[in-house]
Amino acid sequence: MWHSLISKSKQGGLDAIDTYVFWNLHEPEPGQYDFSGRRDIVRFIKEVQAQGLYVCLRIGPFIEAEWSYGGLPFWLHDVPGIVFRSDNEPFKYYMQNFTTKIVNMMKSEKLFASQGGPIILSQIENEYQNVEKAFHETGPPYVRWAASMAAGLETGVPWVMCKQDDAPDPVINACNGMRCAETFVGPNSPNKPAIWTENWTHFYDIYGNITKIRSPEDIAYQVALFIVKMNGSFINYYMYHGGTNFGRNASAFIITSYYDQAPLDEYGLIRQPKWGHLQELHAAVKLCSETLLNGVQSNFSLGVLQEAYVYTRENGECAAFLLNRDGEHGANIQFRNRTYQLPPKSISILPDCKTVAFNTAKVSTQFGTRTRQPAVKLDKADIWEKWNEIIPVFDNTSIRSNLLLEQMNTTKDSSDYLWYIASYNQTEESKSEITVNSRGHLLRAFVNGVQIGSGHGFFRNQGFTVKTTIPLTSGVNDISLLSVMVGLPDSGAHMERRASGLQSVSIQENKVFKNLTISSWGYQVGLLGEKLQLYTEEGTNKAVWCDINSSSSQPLTWYKSKFDAPGGSDPLALNLGSMGKGEAWVNGQSIGRYWISFLNPDGSPSQIWYHVPRSFLKPKDNLLVLFEEEGGNPTGISVDTVSITKVCGHITDSNPPPLISWKRETLSRNKSEIHHERRPKIHLHCPPKKYISKILFASFGSPFGDCESYSLGKCHSTNSTAIVEKACLGKKKCSVPWSNKRFGGDPCPGIRKNLLIEAQCQ
């Protein structure tokens, strides 16, 4: 997907691609490196270079990023005496080793800008100021060491530390957040530029929370404000494309889909209007770039909450940014003897100090509707087989302890699962109560092979207690407690001290409370199905599978089926809405964890569809395997295509025309040409291999609503649909201007008119 993603980024007006470097992927064991396939960072950077873009390489190597262990390899946890991210010799030794390894790889391929390559900026550490105080006297020396170590690698390009206001020279301090024009303290030296390393285009999603949307208008406003107020020279969108947390790479309680609401969605499709509105912003800024870089800035008040930032050059060139800080009210302001209307909380960009090329609050680009359609339904019971995971008993365990072991230190991140197993002697049958306190993340409790209870924590409160009645039989009772992690931590101080798993277990019997008297706990790391690799073609032959109707469903079940790849080139996703919680694999590739049963406050799952890249597939007989913790119904699963099926535009006469129509030479001629060349238009554009097949709605007049929901208003040009159909039907793209003349005259004089069109793409 790299080529397409980079190409769409460039088309969107970006100049550079940022990427983290994932230490735990590249050095899974000390001194053993992996840069193969999807981990080939050199190939990725060369692909960026081939498309004419720059690179910001965020080495870290601690990255956070809602990524497992913040990118640190778990083997660091077992290094004697180590304290992560502090003035600690063992940590500094391994951090320097890996950073040097990456830098030397880049140098050997001549990828730094000082060598003629694309890398113009590198990052060391990541948001350390957030945790620095927790390290007391070992924090500041670590910051100084990290900066000195990085600078000493002599890359010939600058280094940056994000969210580190006191970044030592020559490292640049940078801002992360949504409002860096308002929150950033600014460069800590006059020789450093103002850099915004993370402008959050969305909010990462967690299990149990409703997605929060950030509007393109707000993003554009903050970008323009950062440029003029902070003299901002570099702004990175986090994320422009987030993608998918395949496998077990998502950190604790982070869903598998990552920043799907970014300008390029999880599947690499263009998300409109966010992508298009920012594309227009970038084009407007670039029209001003020579004046911004070489002109003299002045700024002055245009009202109580209105302001002008003006840039002028000796040759007479001029550019202006007109700002309205009022978030509630629009404003009519006077600038250079002309009247301009500024919507609430907006900035108008005038590349010639006369004509508005772009306003951050006026979205002229099209909206898109993304649709998922079932292409392969796996709805027949006879195409599925299952294998029930074995619930272990104490006598079959090889790891023993008289203590409850901490989970991460026991599993070494080899699995999400750790069994805590005990045998409990009971003199007679009774109904007892078991209480299990867990530090997270989820527990499934079994007694004598039967599930008797479960519970889980939450993103902000991962610990929880399960208390339930258990039927104890006379004699030996097998207590098997499956502790499940949903990702490692990714942030905070002293991650090497973080604890998970069971904290205490007690039983109350005969209404008299007493501690569970167990002389020894047994442990099993992971599942037997994981050990057998049931998710691979070879592994499936190591188990005896049965028909899914042969017995009643139970928790902890493996399911498998096969399917043929759907035709076409649209992205694909597994619809797992009928399942509960687990993990899914396609042809041995994990497409990530799923947790459908963890509902948001509105009663909906956090994620239903799970991205399956077409590169994972064969034309025929693709193996689909799921491990399902709760039971689920695999016959409800389908393989769906994902595509943009509808496009919509909505403008008024006050929308700036598309930037593509801007011509400096036109502006230097007469007003009639300006009016002819530059007027508001709706541009509709279907995705590749799709055409406008139907006009779903068209109204020039006063339609109610917007592209999300609309209806005809009192004022409506009756020939709207016919005119739009003539301009658009059967075409990949079309343009329809806002024009009384185009629609046969003014349908309602004295009423301000909108143009709203929605079209179907097939």
PDB file of C-alpha atoms in Angstrom, residues 207 245-250 254-257 389 415-417 442 444 482 484-487 527 530 535 554-559 574 576-585 589-598 607-608 610 624-633 637:
ATOM      1  CA  TYR A 207     -12.650  -0.023  23.567  1.00  0.00           C
ATOM      2  CA  ASN A 245      -2.781  -2.292  14.403  1.00  0.00           C
ATOM      3  CA  PHE A 246      -2.288  -5.766  12.962  1.00  0.00           C
ATOM      4  CA  GLY A 247      -1.426  -8.660  15.252  1.00  0.00           C
ATOM      5  CA  ARG A 248      -0.982  -7.760  18.897  1.00  0.00           C
ATOM      6  CA  ASN A 249       0.668  -4.399  18.238  1.00  0.00           C
ATOM      7  CA  ALA A 250      -2.058  -2.163  19.704  1.00  0.00           C
ATOM      8  CA  ILE A 254      -6.583   0.464  21.888  1.00  0.00           C
ATOM      9  CA  ILE A 255      -8.771  -0.855  19.092  1.00  0.00           C
ATOM     10  CA  THR A 256      -7.306  -2.456  15.986  1.00  0.00           C
ATOM     11  CA  SER A 257      -8.317   0.352  13.625  1.00  0.00           C
ATOM     12  CA  GLU A 389      -9.284 -24.917  23.483  1.00  0.00           C
ATOM     13  CA  SER A 415       0.859 -14.179  24.346  1.00  0.00           C
ATOM     14  CA  ASP A 416      -2.083 -12.164  25.636  1.00  0.00           C
ATOM     15  CA  TYR A 417      -3.031 -15.151  27.804  1.00  0.00           C
ATOM     16  CA  LEU A 442      -9.744  -9.321  31.615  1.00  0.00           C
ATOM     17  CA  ARG A 444     -12.373 -15.716  32.567  1.00  0.00           C
ATOM     18  CA  LEU A 482      -7.482 -17.205  32.422  1.00  0.00           C
ATOM     19  CA  VAL A 484      -6.110 -11.831  29.420  1.00  0.00           C
ATOM     20  CA  MET A 485      -4.196  -8.713  28.443  1.00  0.00           C
ATOM     21  CA  VAL A 486      -5.474  -6.463  25.672  1.00  0.00           C
ATOM     22  CA  GLY A 487      -2.134  -4.900  24.801  1.00  0.00           C
ATOM     23  CA  LEU A 527      -3.101 -21.160  24.617  1.00  0.00           C
ATOM     24  CA  GLU A 530      -1.287 -20.777  19.830  1.00  0.00           C
ATOM     25  CA  TYR A 535      -3.965 -20.188  12.480  1.00  0.00           C
ATOM     26  CA  GLN A 554     -18.454 -23.169  24.591  1.00  0.00           C
ATOM     27  CA  PRO A 555     -16.088 -20.320  25.402  1.00  0.00           C
ATOM     28  CA  LEU A 556     -12.512 -20.503  24.125  1.00  0.00           C
ATOM     29  CA  THR A 557     -13.223 -21.955  20.697  1.00  0.00           C
ATOM     30  CA  TRP A 558     -11.140 -21.920  17.523  1.00  0.00           C
ATOM     31  CA  TYR A 559     -13.067 -21.602  14.252  1.00  0.00           C
ATOM     32  CA  LEU A 574     -14.066  -8.807   7.774  1.00  0.00           C
ATOM     33  CA  LEU A 576     -17.139  -9.695  12.788  1.00  0.00           C
ATOM     34  CA  GLY A 577     -20.311  -8.188  14.234  1.00  0.00           C
ATOM     35  CA  SER A 578     -21.636 -11.626  15.213  1.00  0.00           C
ATOM     36  CA  MET A 579     -18.598 -12.484  17.340  1.00  0.00           C
ATOM     37  CA  GLY A 580     -17.578 -11.642  20.923  1.00  0.00           C
ATOM     38  CA  LYS A 581     -13.867 -11.231  21.657  1.00  0.00           C
ATOM     39  CA  GLY A 582     -10.704 -12.763  20.267  1.00  0.00           C
ATOM     40  CA  GLU A 583      -8.234 -12.565  17.390  1.00  0.00           C
ATOM     41  CA  ALA A 584      -8.512 -13.295  13.667  1.00  0.00           C
ATOM     42  CA  TRP A 585      -5.989 -14.563  11.113  1.00  0.00           C
ATOM     43  CA  GLN A 589      -1.440 -13.198   9.105  1.00  0.00           C
ATOM     44  CA  SER A 590      -3.078 -11.751  12.188  1.00  0.00           C
ATOM     45  CA  ILE A 591      -5.453  -8.958  11.289  1.00  0.00           C
ATOM     46  CA  GLY A 592      -5.682  -7.988  14.939  1.00  0.00           C
ATOM     47  CA  ARG A 593      -7.669  -8.346  18.130  1.00  0.00           C
ATOM     48  CA  TYR A 594     -11.412  -7.850  18.114  1.00  0.00           C
ATOM     49  CA  TRP A 595     -13.758  -7.135  21.026  1.00  0.00           C
ATOM     50  CA  ILE A 596     -17.265  -6.752  19.692  1.00  0.00           C
ATOM     51  CA  SER A 597     -18.959  -7.365  23.049  1.00  0.00           C
ATOM     52  CA  PHE A 598     -17.300  -4.359  24.732  1.00  0.00           C
ATOM     53  CA  GLN A 607     -15.247  -1.717  15.933  1.00  0.00           C
ATOM     54  CA  ILE A 608     -17.032  -4.274  13.735  1.00  0.00           C
ATOM     55  CA  TYR A 610     -11.408  -5.474  10.376  1.00  0.00           C
ATOM     56  CA  LEU A 624      -9.669 -17.750   7.937  1.00  0.00           C
ATOM     57  CA  VAL A 625      -9.094 -18.714  11.581  1.00  0.00           C
ATOM     58  CA  LEU A 626     -10.570 -17.074  14.667  1.00  0.00           C
ATOM     59  CA  PHE A 627      -9.947 -17.656  18.326  1.00  0.00           C
ATOM     60  CA  GLU A 628     -13.191 -16.716  20.058  1.00  0.00           C
ATOM     61  CA  GLU A 629     -13.192 -16.297  23.834  1.00  0.00           C
ATOM     62  CA  GLU A 630     -16.940 -15.996  24.367  1.00  0.00           C
ATOM     63  CA  GLY A 631     -18.610 -18.264  21.814  1.00  0.00           C
ATOM     64  CA  GLY A 632     -19.850 -16.058  19.004  1.00  0.00           C
ATOM     65  CA  ASN A 633     -21.617 -17.063  15.812  1.00  0.00           C
ATOM     66  CA  ILE A 637     -19.230 -13.295   9.367  1.00  0.00           C
TER      67      ILE A 637
END
